XYZ file of C-alpha atoms in Angstrom:
624
model
C 27.263 -19.460 -22.606
C 27.159 -23.084 -21.466
C 27.598 -25.672 -24.247
C 24.715 -27.958 -23.306
C 24.156 -29.764 -26.595
C 27.718 -31.094 -26.684
C 27.450 -32.081 -23.021
C 24.196 -33.969 -23.655
C 25.747 -35.892 -26.547
C 28.752 -36.925 -24.464
C 26.509 -38.081 -21.614
C 24.270 -40.199 -23.848
C 27.295 -41.830 -25.415
C 28.598 -43.163 -22.091
C 25.307 -43.926 -20.327
C 23.142 -46.106 -22.589
C 20.470 -46.725 -19.963
C 19.733 -43.018 -19.641
C 20.073 -42.519 -23.382
C 17.296 -45.083 -23.814
C 15.034 -43.145 -21.417
C 15.588 -39.929 -23.360
C 14.897 -41.753 -26.627
C 11.693 -43.189 -25.118
C 10.383 -39.654 -24.605
C 9.700 -39.527 -28.318
C 7.000 -42.135 -27.794
C 5.788 -41.106 -24.328
C 1.996 -41.223 -24.060
C 0.204 -37.959 -23.370
C -3.348 -36.648 -23.420
C -4.938 -33.207 -23.279
C -7.392 -32.429 -20.487
C -8.636 -28.896 -21.032
C -5.607 -26.601 -21.205
C -3.456 -29.210 -19.468
C -1.255 -32.053 -20.676
C -1.042 -35.296 -18.712
C 2.087 -37.384 -19.363
C 2.303 -41.121 -18.626
C 5.900 -41.572 -17.442
C 6.426 -44.682 -15.240
C 10.159 -43.970 -14.801
C 9.294 -40.840 -12.785
C 7.933 -42.995 -9.949
C 11.373 -42.508 -8.349
C 10.526 -38.823 -7.784
C 6.736 -38.972 -7.532
C 6.767 -41.644 -4.814
C 9.917 -40.427 -3.066
C 9.776 -40.460 0.722
C 10.748 -37.004 1.895
C 10.190 -37.291 5.643
C 13.191 -36.632 7.875
C 13.664 -40.277 8.864
C 13.668 -41.514 5.261
C 16.088 -38.784 4.174
C 18.453 -39.619 7.026
C 18.378 -43.343 6.153
C 19.383 -43.025 2.476
C 22.492 -41.866 0.682
C 22.079 -38.555 -1.120
C 21.894 -39.310 -4.838
C 23.020 -35.785 -5.766
C 26.323 -35.911 -3.885
C 29.232 -36.577 -6.236
C 30.522 -39.537 -4.222
C 27.147 -41.319 -4.500
C 26.384 -40.708 -8.178
C 26.804 -43.461 -10.814
C 30.292 -43.434 -12.388
C 28.714 -42.911 -15.827
C 27.099 -39.641 -14.781
C 29.101 -36.722 -16.148
C 29.213 -33.287 -14.539
C 29.765 -29.855 -16.036
C 31.068 -27.391 -13.446
C 29.343 -24.027 -13.101
C 30.041 -21.696 -10.187
C 29.565 -23.706 -6.970
C 27.262 -26.167 -8.735
C 27.454 -29.021 -11.237
C 25.215 -29.441 -14.279
C 23.974 -33.024 -14.665
C 21.710 -34.833 -17.087
C 18.573 -35.845 -15.205
C 18.555 -39.677 -15.362
C 14.743 -39.806 -15.177
C 13.750 -37.157 -17.730
C 10.331 -35.636 -18.296
C 11.341 -33.724 -21.439
C 14.285 -33.828 -23.885
C 17.233 -31.870 -22.510
C 16.103 -32.289 -18.877
C 18.943 -31.158 -16.563
C 19.647 -31.113 -12.837
C 21.980 -28.442 -11.495
C 23.206 -29.553 -8.063
C 25.340 -27.770 -5.486
C 28.798 -29.333 -5.093
C 28.388 -29.208 -1.314
C 25.649 -31.097 0.514
C 23.474 -28.150 1.607
C 19.690 -27.935 2.204
C 17.259 -27.173 -0.592
C 16.737 -23.438 -0.025
C 16.746 -20.336 -2.215
C 18.325 -18.244 0.533
C 20.964 -16.137 -1.221
C 20.505 -17.884 -4.595
C 17.944 -15.817 -6.505
C 20.636 -13.889 -8.380
C 22.390 -17.165 -9.156
C 19.157 -18.528 -10.614
C 18.929 -15.459 -12.845
C 22.548 -15.837 -14.003
C 22.010 -19.496 -14.839
C 18.933 -18.686 -16.937
C 20.930 -16.147 -18.932
C 23.746 -18.618 -19.544
C 21.250 -21.254 -20.690
C 19.235 -19.377 -23.338
C 16.176 -21.274 -24.478
C 15.938 -23.063 -21.114
C 13.586 -22.576 -18.169
C 15.289 -22.932 -14.796
C 13.097 -24.085 -11.933
C 13.311 -24.737 -8.210
C 11.166 -27.120 -6.174
C 11.013 -26.208 -2.492
C 11.890 -28.806 0.121
C 8.156 -29.393 0.678
C 6.991 -28.474 -2.816
C 8.049 -31.453 -4.915
C 11.804 -31.733 -4.332
C 12.760 -35.417 -4.174
C 16.122 -34.358 -2.684
C 15.086 -31.819 -0.016
C 18.448 -32.201 1.691
C 20.609 -31.136 -1.288
C 20.349 -27.767 -3.035
C 19.573 -28.086 -6.738
C 17.819 -26.453 -9.652
C 16.406 -28.213 -12.706
C 16.110 -27.002 -16.288
C 14.190 -27.985 -19.419
C 13.758 -26.318 -22.823
C 11.363 -23.393 -22.352
C 8.865 -24.612 -24.931
C 7.748 -27.268 -22.443
C 6.930 -25.007 -19.465
C 4.655 -22.086 -18.727
C 2.883 -21.260 -15.411
C -0.752 -22.340 -15.415
C -3.509 -19.813 -14.820
C -4.959 -22.191 -12.220
C -2.204 -21.272 -9.747
C -1.566 -17.842 -8.257
C 1.814 -16.586 -9.466
C 3.761 -13.363 -9.171
C 7.070 -11.850 -10.192
C 9.837 -11.849 -7.626
C 10.862 -8.232 -7.050
C 14.306 -7.433 -5.632
C 14.041 -6.801 -1.885
C 16.277 -7.027 1.198
C 14.281 -10.093 2.213
C 11.706 -12.149 0.381
C 9.825 -14.886 2.245
C 10.210 -17.035 -0.883
C 13.931 -17.280 -0.228
C 13.494 -19.356 2.904
C 10.098 -20.916 2.407
C 10.147 -24.651 1.572
C 6.565 -24.452 0.302
C 7.273 -22.645 -2.951
C 8.112 -23.334 -6.582
C 10.103 -20.831 -8.640
C 10.497 -20.620 -12.411
C 13.052 -18.427 -14.184
C 13.275 -17.465 -17.879
C 15.765 -14.899 -19.196
C 16.479 -13.632 -15.682
C 12.840 -13.095 -14.677
C 11.619 -15.209 -11.775
C 8.000 -16.287 -11.320
C 7.008 -17.479 -7.851
C 4.301 -20.104 -7.307
C 3.512 -20.205 -3.568
C 2.113 -23.493 -2.288
C -0.428 -24.414 0.348
C 0.745 -28.034 0.661
C 3.129 -30.600 -0.838
C 0.767 -33.342 -2.008
C -3.002 -33.424 -2.551
C -5.304 -35.352 -0.251
C -5.893 -37.893 -3.038
C -2.183 -38.878 -3.032
C -2.182 -42.664 -2.726
C -5.379 -43.207 -4.669
C -3.836 -41.035 -7.394
C -0.037 -41.114 -7.229
C 0.398 -37.469 -8.236
C 2.916 -35.178 -6.513
C 2.867 -31.742 -8.174
C 6.099 -29.773 -8.547
C 7.205 -26.966 -10.889
C 6.652 -28.855 -14.144
C 3.213 -30.024 -13.016
C 2.252 -26.439 -12.204
C 3.478 -25.238 -15.587
C 1.231 -27.217 -17.883
C 2.233 -30.913 -17.711
C 0.994 -33.214 -14.929
C 3.000 -36.428 -14.532
C 1.245 -39.761 -13.993
C 3.450 -42.762 -13.119
C 0.732 -45.441 -13.135
C -1.552 -46.396 -16.004
C -4.609 -46.316 -13.732
C -3.797 -42.730 -12.685
C -3.206 -41.651 -16.283
C -6.590 -43.050 -17.300
C -8.388 -41.528 -14.302
C -7.060 -37.978 -14.633
C -9.603 -35.760 -16.353
C -9.944 -31.971 -16.527
C -11.887 -31.618 -13.267
C -9.494 -33.832 -11.301
C -6.437 -32.008 -12.644
C -7.976 -28.651 -11.780
C -8.930 -29.887 -8.305
C -5.381 -31.109 -7.613
C -3.716 -27.890 -8.798
C -6.138 -25.690 -6.860
C -5.678 -27.777 -3.717
C -1.888 -27.450 -3.563
C -1.554 -23.812 -4.695
C -2.877 -20.450 -3.587
C -5.838 -19.149 -5.562
C -5.192 -15.664 -4.187
C -2.121 -13.745 -3.073
C -0.489 -15.170 0.071
C 0.244 -12.686 2.828
C 3.213 -12.875 5.201
C 2.120 -11.380 8.547
C 4.738 -10.577 11.191
C 3.199 -11.399 14.570
C 3.990 -8.986 17.403
C 4.975 -11.211 20.333
C 6.603 -11.205 23.763
C 8.083 -14.514 24.968
C 5.570 -16.520 22.920
C 4.546 -20.104 23.537
C 3.668 -21.837 20.244
C 1.403 -24.885 20.160
C 0.627 -26.813 16.947
C -2.978 -28.019 17.240
C -4.324 -31.311 15.904
C -6.687 -29.496 13.502
C -3.751 -27.852 11.693
C -4.083 -24.462 13.397
C -1.454 -22.892 15.658
C -2.084 -21.365 19.077
C 0.297 -18.638 20.213
C 0.330 -17.350 23.780
C 2.136 -14.029 24.045
C 0.643 -12.023 21.176
C 0.927 -8.293 21.895
C -1.937 -6.084 20.694
C -2.020 -2.293 20.790
C 1.769 -2.112 21.018
C 2.835 1.238 22.507
C -0.816 2.355 22.726
C -2.632 2.915 25.998
C -4.636 -0.291 25.516
C -1.561 -2.523 24.997
C -2.139 -6.017 26.305
C -1.077 -9.640 25.839
C -3.403 -12.272 24.388
C -3.545 -15.910 23.362
C -4.581 -16.186 19.716
C -5.137 -18.983 17.227
C -3.969 -18.873 13.594
C -4.604 -20.782 10.394
C -2.167 -21.022 7.507
C 1.537 -21.736 7.800
C 3.646 -20.617 10.782
C 7.238 -19.672 9.878
C 10.153 -18.364 11.918
C 12.998 -16.262 10.532
C 15.643 -14.282 12.415
C 13.620 -14.667 15.599
C 10.464 -13.295 13.935
C 7.254 -15.335 13.974
C 5.530 -15.055 10.582
C 2.059 -16.313 9.652
C 1.590 -17.067 5.954
C -2.061 -17.106 4.944
C -4.196 -16.450 1.886
C -5.249 -12.843 1.377
C -8.981 -13.509 1.720
C -8.476 -15.485 4.946
C -6.281 -12.669 6.232
C -9.107 -10.237 5.487
C -11.645 -12.310 7.419
C -9.596 -11.704 10.535
C -8.764 -8.062 9.764
C -12.396 -7.110 9.229
C -13.363 -8.777 12.514
C -10.347 -7.321 14.369
C -10.503 -3.753 13.066
C -14.244 -3.684 13.726
C -16.938 -5.793 15.323
C -17.810 -8.949 13.423
C -21.467 -8.048 14.008
C -21.264 -4.772 12.069
C -23.711 -4.115 9.248
C -22.944 -6.020 6.071
C -22.559 -2.859 3.969
C -19.946 -1.505 6.386
C -18.120 -4.838 6.370
C -18.186 -4.900 2.560
C -16.709 -1.404 2.363
C -13.982 -2.330 4.803
C -13.237 -5.572 2.977
C -12.620 -3.628 -0.242
C -10.361 -1.007 1.340
C -8.407 -3.515 3.457
C -7.829 -5.652 0.356
C -6.876 -2.608 -1.716
C -4.460 -1.234 0.873
C -2.763 -4.591 1.263
C -2.451 -5.316 -2.451
C -0.991 -1.857 -2.981
C 1.711 -2.745 -0.438
C 2.600 -6.330 -1.372
C 5.829 -6.842 -3.265
C 3.922 -8.936 -5.777
C 1.782 -5.985 -6.876
C 3.951 -2.999 -6.030
C 4.247 -2.164 -9.723
C 0.433 -1.740 -9.752
C 0.257 0.421 -6.636
C -0.621 4.075 -6.929
C 2.596 5.693 -5.734
C 1.068 9.125 -6.214
C 2.370 12.322 -7.761
C 5.422 13.706 -5.998
C 4.810 16.937 -4.102
C 7.288 18.951 -2.148
C 7.303 19.037 1.635
C 7.854 22.486 3.156
C 11.573 23.193 3.671
C 12.978 21.737 6.889
C 13.835 24.569 9.261
C 16.961 24.587 11.400
C 16.501 22.263 14.367
C 13.291 20.759 12.940
C 12.639 17.052 13.487
C 10.414 15.677 10.725
C 9.529 11.983 10.593
C 6.791 9.729 9.357
C 6.200 6.048 9.945
C 4.796 3.578 7.425
C 4.584 -0.183 6.849
C 7.792 0.003 4.765
C 9.543 -0.119 8.146
C 9.028 -3.902 7.945
C 11.740 -5.906 6.157
C 11.010 -9.523 7.090
C 7.315 -9.675 6.174
C 4.565 -7.894 4.248
C 2.570 -6.470 7.157
C 2.546 -6.743 10.931
C -0.376 -7.934 13.025
C -0.939 -4.714 14.960
C -2.321 -1.219 14.365
C 0.901 -0.108 12.646
C -0.544 -1.899 9.582
C -3.987 -3.490 9.914
C -5.101 -5.152 13.131
C -4.928 -8.936 12.593
C -5.835 -11.462 15.289
C -5.897 -14.716 13.337
C -8.916 -16.933 13.852
C -9.567 -15.422 17.285
C -11.837 -12.605 16.088
C -13.733 -14.403 13.302
C -17.120 -14.740 14.932
C -19.927 -14.165 12.450
C -21.401 -15.213 9.136
C -21.711 -11.505 8.235
C -17.928 -11.310 7.825
C -17.979 -14.313 5.489
C -20.804 -12.741 3.486
C -18.898 -9.457 3.136
C -15.664 -11.155 2.050
C -17.405 -13.487 -0.385
C -19.575 -10.722 -1.864
C -16.520 -8.564 -2.608
C -13.996 -11.331 -3.377
C -11.036 -9.892 -5.287
C -12.567 -6.395 -5.485
C -10.185 -3.471 -5.071
C -10.417 0.281 -5.592
C -8.457 1.726 -8.488
C -7.705 5.187 -9.840
C -6.119 5.707 -13.235
C -5.770 1.938 -13.647
C -3.718 1.547 -10.431
C -4.642 -0.037 -7.113
C -5.365 2.633 -4.514
C -3.509 3.073 -1.245
C -6.743 3.122 0.746
C -5.831 4.464 4.188
C -8.394 4.616 6.999
C -8.668 5.785 10.609
C -11.071 5.441 13.519
C -12.563 8.952 13.486
C -11.700 11.797 11.123
C -13.154 14.443 13.448
C -15.367 15.753 10.642
C -12.643 16.516 8.063
C -10.376 14.408 5.830
C -6.608 14.883 5.793
C -4.196 14.593 2.837
C -1.818 11.637 2.530
C 1.241 13.865 2.088
C 0.626 15.608 5.392
C 1.040 12.320 7.267
C 3.476 10.243 5.204
C 5.671 10.566 2.105
C 5.383 13.796 0.080
C 3.125 12.181 -2.530
C -0.369 13.259 -3.494
C -3.165 10.784 -4.185
C -6.121 12.327 -5.967
C -8.618 10.042 -4.201
C -7.294 10.936 -0.701
C -8.658 14.440 -0.930
C -9.632 17.169 1.493
C -13.316 16.993 2.369
C -16.061 17.044 4.949
C -17.560 13.944 6.530
C -21.021 15.069 5.453
C -22.885 15.134 2.141
C -22.814 18.493 0.366
C -21.258 20.474 3.228
C -18.282 22.746 2.608
C -15.023 22.427 4.518
C -13.580 25.665 5.936
C -9.894 26.465 5.488
C -8.575 24.594 8.500
C -4.970 25.399 7.620
C -5.828 28.847 9.034
C -5.249 28.875 12.789
C -8.356 30.902 13.660
C -10.692 28.750 11.556
C -9.077 25.575 12.880
C -9.692 26.765 16.455
C -13.377 27.483 15.777
C -13.763 24.096 14.068
C -12.106 22.076 16.826
C -13.835 23.876 19.694
C -17.191 23.576 17.940
C -19.123 20.446 17.064
C -19.948 20.768 13.345
C -22.309 18.236 11.866
C -20.655 15.134 10.402
C -21.407 11.435 10.060
C -18.909 10.689 12.851
C -20.172 13.479 15.168
C -23.104 12.095 17.127
C -22.958 8.340 17.249
C -25.347 6.028 19.056
C -23.631 3.492 21.352
C -24.993 0.596 19.298
C -23.423 1.988 16.120
C -20.161 2.739 17.905
C -20.098 -0.888 19.010
C -19.992 -1.937 15.351
C -16.635 -0.209 14.878
C -14.891 -0.443 18.225
C -14.043 -3.541 20.226
C -14.465 -3.489 23.999
C -10.913 -2.324 24.726
C -11.225 0.457 22.102
C -14.398 1.818 23.713
C -12.679 1.937 27.108
C -10.156 4.545 25.913
C -12.379 7.659 25.752
C -16.064 8.646 26.125
C -16.005 10.678 22.894
C -13.639 10.399 19.925
C -15.153 13.255 17.926
C -14.097 15.903 20.447
C -11.866 15.277 23.459
C -9.836 17.103 26.129
C -6.488 16.233 27.744
C -5.010 18.249 30.640
C -1.355 18.237 31.788
C 0.295 20.162 34.565
C 3.443 21.955 33.417
C 5.566 19.481 35.372
C 3.728 16.471 33.865
C 4.098 17.778 30.319
C 7.781 18.666 30.787
C 8.622 15.224 32.140
C 6.523 13.456 29.483
C 8.069 15.247 26.506
C 11.602 14.830 27.880
C 11.064 11.087 28.336
C 9.281 10.469 25.034
C 11.624 12.631 22.934
C 14.853 11.865 24.823
C 15.615 15.594 24.566
C 16.095 17.764 27.655
C 13.717 20.625 26.931
C 13.775 21.710 30.552
C 10.461 23.217 31.643
C 7.974 23.411 28.775
C 6.920 27.015 28.239
C 4.760 26.781 25.125
C 3.348 24.545 22.377
C 2.880 26.531 19.160
C 1.215 25.120 15.998
C 3.399 26.125 13.033
C 1.508 24.355 10.210
C -1.824 22.628 9.951
C -3.156 20.268 7.336
C -6.522 20.552 5.578
C -8.299 18.747 8.441
C -6.838 21.060 11.071
C -4.277 18.446 12.138
C -0.980 19.971 13.212
C 1.817 18.866 10.889
C 4.540 21.027 12.503
C 4.546 21.897 16.213
C 7.068 24.148 17.973
C 7.948 22.983 21.481
C 9.487 25.770 23.535
C 11.385 24.851 26.693
C 13.807 26.553 29.035
C 16.684 24.395 27.715
C 15.716 23.726 24.101
C 13.283 24.606 21.337
C 12.399 22.263 18.490
C 9.868 22.050 15.645
C 8.559 18.512 15.217
C 6.371 16.774 12.604
C 4.644 14.983 10.956
C 1.455 14.173 12.828
C 2.412 10.833 14.422
C 5.586 12.048 16.118
C 3.535 14.890 17.621
C 1.013 12.383 18.959
C 3.772 10.154 20.361
C 5.635 12.917 22.184
C 2.496 14.385 23.778
C 1.102 11.153 25.208
C 2.142 8.067 27.149
C 1.185 6.140 24.012
C -0.428 8.127 21.187
C -2.491 11.289 21.470
C -5.866 10.690 19.816
C -4.945 12.983 16.924
C -2.848 16.041 16.120
C -5.996 18.109 15.428
C -5.931 20.053 18.681
C -5.636 23.549 20.103
C -3.584 24.474 23.163
C -4.923 26.638 25.992
C -3.417 27.540 29.363
C -5.286 27.278 32.636
C -2.858 28.818 35.075
C 0.304 26.744 34.560
C -1.662 23.763 33.186
C -1.721 22.922 29.477
C -5.181 21.996 28.150
C -5.311 20.214 24.784
C -8.731 20.170 23.121
C -8.850 18.000 20.044
C -10.850 16.378 17.244
C -10.881 12.819 15.955
C -8.901 9.639 16.521
C -6.110 8.838 14.080
C -4.599 10.479 11.019
C -7.922 11.241 9.313
C -6.827 10.098 5.836
C -9.322 8.112 3.749
C -12.236 6.224 5.268
C -13.479 7.257 8.711
C -14.566 3.993 10.349
C -17.078 5.598 12.707
C -18.454 7.801 9.928
C -18.757 4.806 7.606
C -20.649 2.882 10.293
C -23.144 5.738 10.562
C -23.515 5.881 6.771
C -24.281 2.154 6.668
C -26.799 2.592 9.506
C -28.487 5.343 7.497
C -28.927 2.996 4.525
C -25.973 3.888 2.317
C -24.600 0.942 0.318
C -20.922 0.005 0.398
C -20.259 1.550 -3.013
C -21.750 4.871 -1.876
C -19.585 4.743 1.251
C -16.478 4.158 -0.859
C -17.326 7.015 -3.240
C -17.741 9.372 -0.275
C -14.343 8.622 1.243
C -12.401 7.866 -1.975
C -13.797 10.166 -4.712
C -12.903 9.368 -8.304
C -12.188 5.682 -7.725
C -13.507 2.582 -9.501
C -14.034 -1.011 -8.401
C -11.934 -3.642 -10.174
C -11.558 -7.426 -9.796
C -7.870 -8.086 -8.965
C -8.341 -11.890 -8.931
């Protein structure tokens, strides 16, 4: 426990000028504007008007370095930092905790230290101002602290709890404020440092300003600040929705900062490892960050969705289809974000079948990413920045469903989706972790029609070789164009039923190369298990040199194609020595079928009816 009261008394005794400033706080002028307090504190002009550009920082002496501090300023050592009395206080007991070494203002590697400090200073709130989020010393690492009764995050700003993770973007991002009480950290991500009115109103919001008390350093500003102006300032510099950190898939990118604040990147890879892989030039809004060689785009969730809806589908799709996709894209993302992981529906644990000797069982999910929330390609949700935002219909769909997510049992749903289910829905646990989600159920992509037992090999064969009625079965080209972009439509004439033929030599070489296992000559492909949609979840590959059972569905699709087989719902026939694969659908088949949903919208179904069809038992809820 750090003895702060005694330290404060000793400091006031030897530094009368600062003691007078603390005493003056008793008479500081304040006013209430709605739920906010505005404080008139002229002494804080040192911080509020501080020049924080690189040239100004380089030209001045660092006032937090020990050699440059006034001789009267006492220091209390704590770990690799020193506790100081803030000479320009906002509240009684205002402290600055500065690193002994002159190091940049970054939280990288210091979140646990922030928690320890809060526990050793009970009754205090510890806070951090990012280098571009209110720190008047962006070149010297420091925390600040004030008695907790003076600070609480405002509801005007989007905040979230910092969850332990191998990497959190907050740890390196200069545009963030962090507040810690009793070891629990609240993150306040920022959109900008100062509001556009800075100059007319000398207001520079930092952690304290975002936690209930806005500081005015000029009488004219204090008089001018009313509830609407305070709200406008706070909303301008903070996110009003969850920020999303998107890892951009690139190859030798060229990055150009445009005059309008956007960023153009040449070298964006789309369709990575798929047969339509290509390189594009794309334009992005938001903040562009780089970490460990990874290009990361930070953008508000709703702006992210505007691009996803236009990228996953055509921006000219029907509004009801776009609304449905906006809800499920938002739900899926919020169920994945660290900030809401405690709200995500993790599902009831179910057991996978026992792994047989020599079996290779893998699944691939967005948790593969460590440096960002989601990637920009099909591995997560297809995101192409501002490049694909081309219609007012997308804006209407996003605005009409703003903040809406699907929930089940009070938890945000993990709303998976694929291009074409092939007429039947698959279970989550047959594609990913062994967890069951009640709303990702077996079913038929038709109203009132029963689904045969497609786990049975004979019934699965009849289903796949037939063409049973389903929303996604017979699609007009105009409707298909709502779901698939030009390069998607070039991949196959029919996604509901398809055929792939390999010679024995082609298949043997392909599987050897894709698996990196020498199977020799492939003799047979034998389905060992099928899911409820007829998708193979365990496939035995028999070769002259080796035999293996592989699963789940994506590894099967990867090994049997130069990129990805359309789906694992297929049957194998022999034509002489050739292998003929006849299959159903495109993708994993879990959740919403994009082509089926497009047909439903064309037939007049509203977005809520579409969601009930693909996610039974769910409810709509406003997340923000």
